[in-house]
Amino acid sequence: MVDVCMVSVAKGRQQKIEHDECRHSGDISCVQPSYKQVEDFLLQADNLCIKRKQRFTDLRKQVLSLICRSEQPLGAYALLDLMKDAGRSAAPPTVYRALDFLQEQGFVHRLASNNTYLACAHPQQQHEAVFLVCKQCGATQELHTDGIYKAVESRAKKVSFKVEHASVEVVGLCAHCRAA
Amino acid sequence: MVDVCMVSVAKGRQQKIEHDECRHSGDISCVQPSYKQVEDFLLQADNLCIKRKQRFTDLRKQVLSLICRSEQPLGAYALLDLMKDAGRSAAPPTVYRALDFLQEQGFVHRLASNNTYLACAHPQQQHEAVFLVCKQCGATQELHTDGIYKAVESRAKKVSFKVEHASVEVVGLCAHCRAA
DNA sequence: ATATATAATGTTACATTATAACATTACATT
DNA sequence: AATGTAATGTTATAATGTAACATTATATAT
C-alpha cells in the first residue's frame, strides 16, 4: 500500500501522487479526494489505523466515507441525515464521537467558521492547513503552505505565546463562482 | 478628538498612542483596551458612528462597554447575563443584533473557534487580525501583521480565489500561563 | 474457551448558540 | 404633526453540541 495524496496540479485537473512526491510546496494545491479516489482514501485510513493500533470501525468508516463523497464540507446533522438515508439512524453523540476520532487521526478537519467537517487531503502526517471556503457554492479547498504558519509562529514567538493549533479559514469566492 | 490605539510595547506594558503613530508594524502587539481606556474607546466609537452616520444607541453602547470591560472575550449569553445584572434584561435577538452592528462597524471581532466576541484594538480602520487565544485563561490578544495576510492573499491568488475575509485563530498558551 | 477489563456505541435528556417572524417603539424628515 | 424607516422588544423555535449512564463489542489474560 502506497500513501496517496490528492493534488490539483493545474486549474481543475487532479492527479493522484505518491506520498513521497508530495512536498507541500507552494506550487500545488491539495484538495478533497474526488469520488473515484474515495476507496483509496478509506484504504489509506484503514492502514494508518492498523499502524497506529486504532480501531477503524464500521461507524467511523461510514462517517469518513460520507464526508469524502460530499462535494462540500458537512455539518454533524447533515451527516446524521445521510446516515439515516443509508439505513443507520444515529443520535448526535454517535456522530460527534466519530468525528472526534477522525479529527484525532487527522482524517478530517473541522471548519469553525461554519461548523462543518471535511476530509483531509493529507492524512499521513500532522499538519496545519489553510482553508479557502467559497461563500457561494460552499466548496472548500485545503491549501498547504509553510509560509503562513511560519509567519504565525514567528509573530507568536515575539509575545511568548506557545502555539498549539492555528486555524486559518478564508471566506471568499472560488475561481468557478467568480467566472459565473 | 484623536484616534486612540492601544498597544503593548513590551511585555505586559501598555501604552496609548495616537492613530497616526500606529502603523501596525510587525513590532507592536495590539491588545484589548484596558479598563482605564474604555472611556476613550467608547468615545472613539461614538465619533466614528457620527462620522459614518450610524446610530450608537444605548443598547449598542452598553454591549460594547461590557465587551471592553471584560478580561476575556464574551459569548452572547454571557453578555445577556451581564446586561441582566446591569438591570436591562434582553432576549437573544437583541444582543445578537447589537453584536452584528458592532462587527459591521469594526468595533468588535467574533472568534469562531469559541463563539465569543472581543473589542477590536483598531476600530479606526478595516483590517484583518490574528488572534492568540490562551486555552487556559481564555485571554486573547489581537495581533496585526501584514505578513500573514500577504501570504494568504498570495496563495489564494494562485488558485484564483477572491479573498473576502480571512480569519486566523491560534489556540495555545499565553506567556503568563506558560510561566505558571 | 472463559472471565475480565476496556473501548466503542446506543440512548435519553438537556445545554448552548443562533435566528425567524412579527409587534412595538424611537427617530429622522418633511 | 404625519410619515417612513431604523431599532428594539417578544415569542417561539432552529441548529449545534454535550453530559451521563446503559449496552454491546473487542482485546487480553488466564
Short mmCIF file of C-alpha atoms (C1' of nucleotides) in Angstrom, two decimals:
data_model
loop_
_atom_site.label_atom_id
_atom_site.label_comp_id
_atom_site.label_asym_id
_atom_site.label_seq_id
_atom_site.Cartn_x
_atom_site.Cartn_y
_atom_site.Cartn_z
CA MET A 1 0.00 0.00 0.00
CA VAL A 2 1.24 3.36 -1.02
CA ASP A 3 0.28 6.59 0.63
CA VAL A 4 -1.82 8.63 -1.67
CA CYS A 5 -2.02 12.37 -1.86
CA MET A 6 -4.63 14.12 -3.91
CA VAL A 7 -3.39 17.27 -5.53
CA SER A 8 -4.58 19.61 -8.18
CA VAL A 9 -1.66 20.33 -10.44
CA ALA A 10 -3.39 22.80 -12.66
CA LYS A 11 -6.74 24.51 -12.96
CA GLY A 12 -9.34 21.90 -12.20
CA ARG A 13 -7.09 19.00 -13.10
CA GLN A 14 -6.48 16.45 -10.41
CA GLN A 15 -3.76 13.94 -10.06
CA LYS A 16 -3.04 11.19 -7.59
CA ILE A 17 0.56 11.11 -6.48
CA GLU A 18 2.52 9.06 -4.02
CA HIS A 19 3.20 10.44 -0.62
CA ASP A 20 6.92 10.68 -1.15
CA GLU A 21 6.39 13.02 -4.01
CA CYS A 22 4.18 15.34 -2.03
CA ARG A 23 6.31 18.03 -0.51
CA HIS A 24 3.56 20.54 0.17
CA SER A 25 5.37 23.12 -1.79
CA GLY A 26 3.79 26.43 -2.52
CA ASP A 27 3.03 25.32 -6.03
CA ILE A 28 0.47 22.65 -5.54
CA SER A 29 -2.97 22.91 -4.08
CA CYS A 30 -4.20 19.99 -2.11
CA VAL A 31 -7.89 19.29 -2.40
CA GLN A 32 -10.50 16.89 -1.21
CA PRO A 33 -10.36 13.46 -2.79
CA SER A 34 -12.58 13.10 -5.80
CA TYR A 35 -15.29 10.49 -5.83
CA LYS A 36 -13.17 7.90 -7.59
CA GLN A 37 -10.42 8.32 -5.02
CA VAL A 38 -12.59 7.64 -2.02
CA GLU A 39 -11.78 3.94 -1.96
CA ASP A 40 -8.07 4.70 -1.93
CA PHE A 41 -8.63 7.22 0.80
CA LEU A 42 -10.53 4.78 3.00
CA LEU A 43 -7.92 2.10 2.46
CA GLN A 44 -5.26 4.53 3.45
CA ALA A 45 -7.12 5.46 6.61
CA ASP A 46 -7.52 1.79 7.34
CA ASN A 47 -3.82 1.20 7.03
CA LEU A 48 -2.98 4.18 9.17
CA CYS A 49 -5.31 2.89 11.88
CA ILE A 50 -3.63 -0.50 11.80
CA LYS A 51 -0.24 1.13 12.04
CA ARG A 52 -1.43 3.27 14.96
CA LYS A 53 -3.35 0.44 16.66
CA GLN A 54 -6.60 2.32 16.36
CA ARG A 55 -9.94 0.76 15.52
CA PHE A 56 -11.39 1.83 12.20
CA THR A 57 -14.91 0.64 12.97
CA ASP A 58 -17.88 0.49 10.62
CA LEU A 59 -19.30 3.64 12.14
CA ARG A 60 -16.10 5.59 11.71
CA LYS A 61 -15.62 4.25 8.21
CA GLN A 62 -19.15 5.22 7.27
CA VAL A 63 -18.80 8.74 8.60
CA LEU A 64 -15.48 9.22 6.84
CA SER A 65 -16.88 7.79 3.65
CA LEU A 66 -19.84 10.17 3.70
CA ILE A 67 -17.56 13.12 4.28
CA CYS A 68 -15.28 12.04 1.45
CA ARG A 69 -18.12 11.63 -1.00
CA SER A 70 -19.56 15.02 -0.24
CA GLU A 71 -18.83 17.85 -2.60
CA GLN A 72 -18.87 20.21 0.32
CA PRO A 73 -17.94 20.11 3.97
CA LEU A 74 -20.75 18.57 6.02
CA GLY A 75 -22.27 19.56 9.33
CA ALA A 76 -22.88 16.98 12.04
CA TYR A 77 -26.63 16.99 11.49
CA ALA A 78 -26.27 16.71 7.73
CA LEU A 79 -24.17 13.63 8.42
CA LEU A 80 -26.87 12.27 10.69
CA ASP A 81 -29.40 12.70 7.90
CA LEU A 82 -27.16 10.93 5.42
CA MET A 83 -26.66 8.09 7.86
CA LYS A 84 -30.40 7.80 8.28
CA ASP A 85 -30.76 7.69 4.49
CA ALA A 86 -28.22 4.90 4.47
CA GLY A 87 -30.26 2.90 6.95
CA ARG A 88 -28.30 3.67 10.08
CA SER A 89 -30.10 6.08 12.29
CA ALA A 90 -27.89 7.51 14.98
CA ALA A 91 -28.13 10.13 17.68
CA PRO A 92 -25.89 13.21 17.80
CA PRO A 93 -23.33 11.87 20.28
CA THR A 94 -22.62 8.97 17.96
CA VAL A 95 -21.63 11.14 15.05
CA TYR A 96 -19.77 13.66 17.20
CA ARG A 97 -17.68 10.88 18.70
CA ALA A 98 -16.87 9.51 15.30
CA LEU A 99 -15.90 12.99 14.17
CA ASP A 100 -13.67 13.42 17.22
CA PHE A 101 -11.89 10.21 16.37
CA LEU A 102 -11.45 11.14 12.73
CA GLN A 103 -10.07 14.51 13.73
CA GLU A 104 -7.65 12.99 16.21
CA GLN A 105 -6.39 10.69 13.48
CA GLY A 106 -6.08 13.65 11.15
CA PHE A 107 -8.55 12.20 8.63
CA VAL A 108 -10.89 15.13 8.78
CA HIS A 109 -10.68 18.79 9.63
CA ARG A 110 -13.31 20.91 11.30
CA LEU A 111 -14.11 24.35 9.97
CA ALA A 112 -15.01 26.63 12.86
CA SER A 113 -16.38 29.31 10.59
CA ASN A 114 -19.34 27.20 9.52
CA ASN A 115 -19.33 24.20 11.84
CA THR A 116 -18.56 21.68 9.16
CA TYR A 117 -16.17 18.81 8.58
CA LEU A 118 -14.22 17.86 5.51
CA ALA A 119 -11.82 15.13 4.52
CA CYS A 120 -8.18 15.91 4.99
CA ALA A 121 -6.06 15.94 1.89
CA HIS A 122 -3.05 14.59 3.78
CA PRO A 123 -4.00 12.09 6.41
CA GLN A 124 -0.47 10.73 6.53
CA GLN A 125 1.00 13.48 8.55
CA GLN A 126 0.08 16.04 11.12
CA HIS A 127 -0.11 19.44 9.58
CA GLU A 128 -1.79 22.77 9.66
CA ALA A 129 -3.78 23.88 6.71
CA VAL A 130 -5.39 26.89 5.17
CA PHE A 131 -8.98 26.54 4.03
CA LEU A 132 -10.50 28.53 1.23
CA VAL A 133 -14.25 28.47 1.70
CA CYS A 134 -16.40 29.66 -1.18
CA LYS A 135 -19.29 31.57 0.29
CA GLN A 136 -21.36 30.95 -2.80
CA CYS A 137 -21.04 27.24 -3.56
CA GLY A 138 -19.56 26.13 -0.27
CA ALA A 139 -16.75 24.21 -1.94
CA THR A 140 -13.66 24.29 0.20
CA GLN A 141 -10.06 23.81 -0.73
CA GLU A 142 -7.32 22.83 1.63
CA LEU A 143 -4.02 24.52 0.97
CA HIS A 144 -0.70 23.65 2.48
CA THR A 145 1.87 26.26 2.77
CA ASP A 146 4.62 26.62 5.26
CA GLY A 147 4.83 30.34 4.77
CA ILE A 148 1.67 31.25 6.60
CA TYR A 149 2.41 29.09 9.59
CA LYS A 150 5.95 30.25 9.82
CA ALA A 151 4.63 33.80 9.91
CA VAL A 152 2.17 32.87 12.65
CA GLU A 153 4.84 31.10 14.68
CA SER A 154 7.21 33.98 14.32
CA ARG A 155 4.67 36.54 15.48
CA ALA A 156 3.51 34.36 18.35
CA LYS A 157 7.06 33.85 19.48
CA LYS A 158 7.52 37.58 19.85
CA VAL A 159 4.82 37.67 22.50
CA SER A 160 5.94 34.38 24.07
CA PHE A 161 2.78 32.61 23.00
CA LYS A 162 3.06 28.84 22.59
CA VAL A 163 1.12 27.82 19.50
CA GLU A 164 -0.81 24.58 19.69
CA HIS A 165 -3.21 24.89 16.84
CA ALA A 166 -3.60 27.57 14.24
CA SER A 167 -6.74 27.72 12.20
CA VAL A 168 -6.79 29.76 9.03
CA GLU A 169 -10.13 30.00 7.31
CA VAL A 170 -10.57 32.23 4.33
CA VAL A 171 -14.03 33.09 3.07
CA GLY A 172 -14.48 34.42 -0.43
CA LEU A 173 -15.28 33.36 -3.96
CA CYS A 174 -13.75 30.35 -5.66
CA ALA A 175 -12.46 30.53 -9.21
CA HIS A 176 -15.54 28.82 -10.57
CA CYS A 177 -18.04 31.11 -8.91
CA ARG A 178 -16.06 34.19 -9.89
CA ALA A 179 -16.27 33.17 -13.52
CA ALA A 180 -20.01 32.56 -13.30
CA MET B 1 -10.64 64.06 19.29
CA VAL B 2 -7.70 61.92 18.47
CA ASP B 3 -7.92 58.35 17.40
CA VAL B 4 -6.51 56.12 20.04
CA CYS B 5 -4.73 52.86 19.56
CA MET B 6 -3.91 50.56 22.39
CA VAL B 7 -0.63 48.78 22.00
CA SER B 8 1.62 46.74 24.14
CA VAL B 9 5.12 47.93 23.57
CA ALA B 10 6.85 45.46 25.80
CA LYS B 11 5.97 42.51 27.96
CA GLY B 12 2.77 43.37 29.74
CA ARG B 13 3.28 47.10 29.44
CA GLN B 14 0.58 49.02 27.71
CA GLN B 15 0.68 52.37 26.08
CA LYS B 16 -1.91 54.56 24.45
CA ILE B 17 -0.74 56.07 21.20
CA GLU B 18 -2.33 58.23 18.58
CA HIS B 19 -3.68 56.68 15.48
CA ASP B 20 -1.18 58.34 13.21
CA GLU B 21 1.63 56.68 15.04
CA CYS B 22 0.14 53.26 14.73
CA ARG B 23 1.47 51.62 11.62
CA HIS B 24 0.66 48.03 12.53
CA SER B 25 4.22 47.06 12.05
CA GLY B 26 5.43 43.65 12.98
CA ASP B 27 6.97 45.01 16.12
CA ILE B 28 3.98 46.00 18.16
CA SER B 29 1.23 43.88 19.52
CA CYS B 30 -2.18 45.39 19.67
CA VAL B 31 -4.34 44.30 22.55
CA GLN B 32 -7.73 44.91 24.05
CA PRO B 33 -8.17 48.22 25.74
CA SER B 34 -7.50 48.14 29.44
CA TYR B 35 -10.18 49.18 31.88
CA LYS B 36 -8.99 52.75 32.10
CA GLN B 37 -9.06 53.08 28.35
CA VAL B 38 -12.67 52.01 27.95
CA GLU B 39 -13.99 55.54 28.07
CA ASP B 40 -11.64 56.60 25.32
CA PHE B 41 -12.64 53.60 23.32
CA LEU B 42 -16.35 54.34 23.62
CA LEU B 43 -15.80 57.97 22.74
CA GLN B 44 -13.89 56.90 19.71
CA ALA B 45 -16.68 54.57 18.64
CA ASP B 46 -19.15 57.37 19.17
CA ASN B 47 -17.17 59.67 16.92
CA LEU B 48 -16.80 57.04 14.26
CA CYS B 49 -20.55 56.49 14.28
CA ILE B 50 -21.18 60.19 13.86
CA LYS B 51 -18.72 60.30 11.00
CA ARG B 52 -20.41 57.29 9.40
CA LYS B 53 -23.94 58.47 10.15
CA GLN B 54 -24.67 55.41 12.22
CA ARG B 55 -26.62 55.37 15.44
CA PHE B 56 -24.63 54.49 18.51
CA THR B 57 -27.64 53.71 20.68
CA ASP B 58 -27.71 52.96 24.38
CA LEU B 59 -28.05 49.28 23.70
CA ARG B 60 -25.09 49.19 21.36
CA LYS B 61 -23.04 51.31 23.70
CA GLN B 62 -23.85 49.06 26.63
CA VAL B 63 -22.91 45.90 24.75
CA LEU B 64 -19.66 47.40 23.54
CA SER B 65 -18.89 48.68 27.01
CA LEU B 66 -19.41 45.24 28.56
CA ILE B 67 -17.19 43.65 25.96
CA CYS B 68 -14.50 46.26 26.53
CA ARG B 69 -14.54 45.82 30.27
CA SER B 70 -14.26 42.08 30.09
CA GLU B 71 -10.89 40.50 30.63
CA GLN B 72 -11.81 37.83 28.17
CA PRO B 73 -13.88 37.56 25.02
CA LEU B 74 -17.56 37.13 25.89
CA GLY B 75 -20.22 34.87 24.48
CA ALA B 76 -23.65 36.22 23.57
CA TYR B 77 -25.32 34.61 26.56
CA ALA B 78 -22.65 35.82 28.95
CA LEU B 79 -23.42 39.29 27.63
CA LEU B 80 -27.11 38.72 28.24
CA ASP B 81 -26.35 37.78 31.83
CA LEU B 82 -24.24 40.86 32.32
CA MET B 83 -26.99 43.02 30.88
CA LYS B 84 -29.46 41.45 33.26
CA ASP B 85 -27.08 42.19 36.13
CA ALA B 86 -27.00 45.77 34.94
CA GLY B 87 -30.77 45.99 35.08
CA ARG B 88 -31.52 45.57 31.39
CA SER B 89 -32.88 42.17 30.65
CA ALA B 90 -32.87 41.38 26.98
CA ALA B 91 -33.63 38.44 24.75
CA PRO B 92 -31.06 36.81 22.47
CA PRO B 93 -32.02 38.61 19.25
CA THR B 94 -31.40 41.91 20.94
CA VAL B 95 -27.81 41.15 21.79
CA TYR B 96 -27.11 39.39 18.51
CA ARG B 97 -28.32 42.40 16.60
CA ALA B 98 -26.16 44.69 18.64
CA LEU B 99 -23.20 42.40 18.03
CA ASP B 100 -23.90 42.40 14.30
CA PHE B 101 -23.84 46.16 14.29
CA LEU B 102 -20.64 46.36 16.30
CA GLN B 103 -18.99 43.89 13.96
CA GLU B 104 -20.11 45.78 10.89
CA GLN B 105 -18.61 48.92 12.34
CA GLY B 106 -15.43 47.03 13.15
CA PHE B 107 -15.71 47.69 16.88
CA VAL B 108 -15.71 44.05 17.83
CA HIS B 109 -14.45 40.82 16.34
CA ARG B 110 -16.06 37.43 16.59
CA LEU B 111 -13.95 34.39 17.36
CA ALA B 112 -15.37 31.41 15.53
CA SER B 113 -13.28 28.97 17.49
CA ASN B 114 -15.14 29.64 20.72
CA ASN B 115 -18.18 31.70 19.73
CA THR B 116 -17.09 34.81 21.56
CA TYR B 117 -16.74 38.50 20.88
CA LEU B 118 -14.00 40.88 21.83
CA ALA B 119 -13.26 44.54 21.38
CA CYS B 120 -11.24 45.45 18.37
CA ALA B 121 -7.91 47.07 19.03
CA HIS B 122 -8.21 49.22 15.92
CA PRO B 123 -11.73 50.37 15.27
CA GLN B 124 -10.49 53.16 13.02
CA GLN B 125 -9.82 51.05 10.03
CA GLN B 126 -10.89 47.85 8.40
CA HIS B 127 -8.29 45.21 8.88
CA GLU B 128 -7.66 41.57 9.30
CA ALA B 129 -6.22 40.30 12.52
CA VAL B 130 -4.61 37.30 14.10
CA PHE B 131 -5.99 36.18 17.43
CA LEU B 132 -3.95 34.35 20.01
CA VAL B 133 -6.37 32.55 22.30
CA CYS B 134 -5.00 31.13 25.52
CA LYS B 135 -6.72 27.83 26.09
CA GLN B 136 -6.02 28.03 29.79
CA CYS B 137 -7.06 31.52 30.89
CA GLY B 138 -9.04 32.50 27.81
CA ALA B 139 -7.21 35.78 27.42
CA THR B 140 -6.96 36.73 23.80
CA GLN B 141 -4.57 39.02 22.04
CA GLU B 142 -5.16 40.63 18.73
CA LEU B 143 -2.08 40.89 16.54
CA HIS B 144 -1.72 42.86 13.39
CA THR B 145 0.74 41.77 10.89
CA ASP B 146 0.74 42.22 7.18
CA GLY B 147 2.95 39.22 6.62
CA ILE B 148 0.36 36.59 7.32
CA TYR B 149 -2.30 38.17 5.18
CA LYS B 150 0.05 38.78 2.34
CA ALA B 151 0.92 35.10 2.45
CA VAL B 152 -2.75 34.17 2.43
CA GLU B 153 -3.50 36.53 -0.44
CA SER B 154 -0.61 35.25 -2.43
CA ARG B 155 -1.60 31.61 -2.06
CA ALA B 156 -5.25 32.35 -2.77
CA LYS B 157 -4.30 34.22 -5.90
CA LYS B 158 -2.56 31.16 -7.27
CA VAL B 159 -5.83 29.27 -7.27
CA SER B 160 -7.84 32.29 -8.42
CA PHE B 161 -9.67 32.57 -5.13
CA LYS B 162 -11.01 36.01 -4.26
CA VAL B 163 -10.42 36.60 -0.56
CA GLU B 164 -13.15 38.46 1.31
CA HIS B 165 -12.36 37.64 4.88
CA ALA B 166 -9.52 35.70 6.40
CA SER B 167 -9.78 34.55 9.96
CA VAL B 168 -6.69 33.40 11.80
CA GLU B 169 -7.26 31.99 15.26
CA VAL B 170 -4.39 30.49 17.14
CA VAL B 171 -5.02 28.40 20.22
CA GLY B 172 -2.22 27.76 22.68
CA LEU B 173 -0.73 29.05 25.90
CA CYS B 174 -0.15 32.70 26.66
CA ALA B 175 3.10 33.90 28.18
CA HIS B 176 1.55 34.20 31.59
CA CYS B 177 0.10 30.71 31.70
CA ARG B 178 3.31 29.21 30.36
CA ALA B 179 5.23 30.71 33.23
CA ALA B 180 2.74 29.46 35.81
"C1'" DA C 1 -12.56 -21.20 25.71
"C1'" DT C 2 -13.91 -18.09 29.52
"C1'" DA C 3 -13.50 -14.26 32.51
"C1'" DT C 4 -12.35 -9.67 32.79
"C1'" DA C 5 -11.27 -5.12 31.53
"C1'" DT C 6 -11.57 -1.65 28.23
"C1'" DA C 7 -13.19 0.64 24.24
"C1'" DA C 8 -16.98 1.77 21.36
"C1'" DT C 9 -21.63 2.62 20.60
"C1'" DG C 10 -26.52 3.39 21.95
"C1'" DT C 11 -29.84 6.22 24.36
"C1'" DT C 12 -32.00 9.86 26.87
"C1'" DA C 13 -32.05 14.14 28.17
"C1'" DC C 14 -30.50 18.57 28.03
"C1'" DA C 15 -27.22 22.62 27.38
"C1'" DT C 16 -25.63 26.12 24.33
"C1'" DT C 17 -25.73 29.05 20.38
"C1'" DA C 18 -28.41 31.39 17.00
"C1'" DT C 19 -32.36 33.02 14.12
"C1'" DA C 20 -37.22 33.68 12.07
"C1'" DA C 21 -41.21 36.28 12.36
"C1'" DC C 22 -43.86 39.71 13.84
"C1'" DA C 23 -45.10 43.64 17.30
"C1'" DT C 24 -43.76 47.87 19.19
"C1'" DT C 25 -41.08 51.89 19.96
"C1'" DA C 26 -37.87 55.57 18.79
"C1'" DC C 27 -36.05 58.57 15.48
"C1'" DA C 28 -35.43 61.47 11.30
"C1'" DT C 29 -37.51 64.02 7.71
"C1'" DT C 30 -40.93 66.51 5.71
"C1'" DA D 1 -47.99 66.59 13.40
"C1'" DA D 2 -47.60 62.96 9.68
"C1'" DT D 3 -44.99 59.61 7.71
"C1'" DG D 4 -41.45 56.32 6.74
"C1'" DT D 5 -37.54 53.92 8.43
"C1'" DA D 6 -34.50 52.07 11.76
"C1'" DA D 7 -34.03 49.96 16.15
"C1'" DT D 8 -35.65 47.22 19.74
"C1'" DG D 9 -38.90 44.03 22.08
"C1'" DT D 10 -41.07 39.49 22.22
"C1'" DT D 11 -42.21 34.81 21.35
"C1'" DA D 12 -41.09 30.78 19.62
"C1'" DT D 13 -38.04 27.66 17.67
"C1'" DA D 14 -33.98 26.07 14.95
"C1'" DA D 15 -29.27 24.48 14.93
"C1'" DT D 16 -25.28 22.85 17.23
"C1'" DG D 17 -23.13 20.29 20.83
"C1'" DT D 18 -22.53 17.53 25.29
"C1'" DA D 19 -23.29 15.01 29.95
"C1'" DA D 20 -24.43 10.85 31.92
"C1'" DC D 21 -25.36 6.37 32.00
"C1'" DA D 22 -26.69 1.72 29.61
"C1'" DT D 23 -25.36 -1.66 26.45
"C1'" DT D 24 -22.52 -4.04 23.20
"C1'" DA D 25 -18.23 -5.35 21.07
"C1'" DT D 26 -13.39 -6.25 21.30
"C1'" DA D 27 -8.89 -7.37 23.29
"C1'" DT D 28 -6.18 -9.60 26.76
"C1'" DA D 29 -5.09 -12.66 30.27
"C1'" DT D 30 -5.91 -16.76 32.36
#
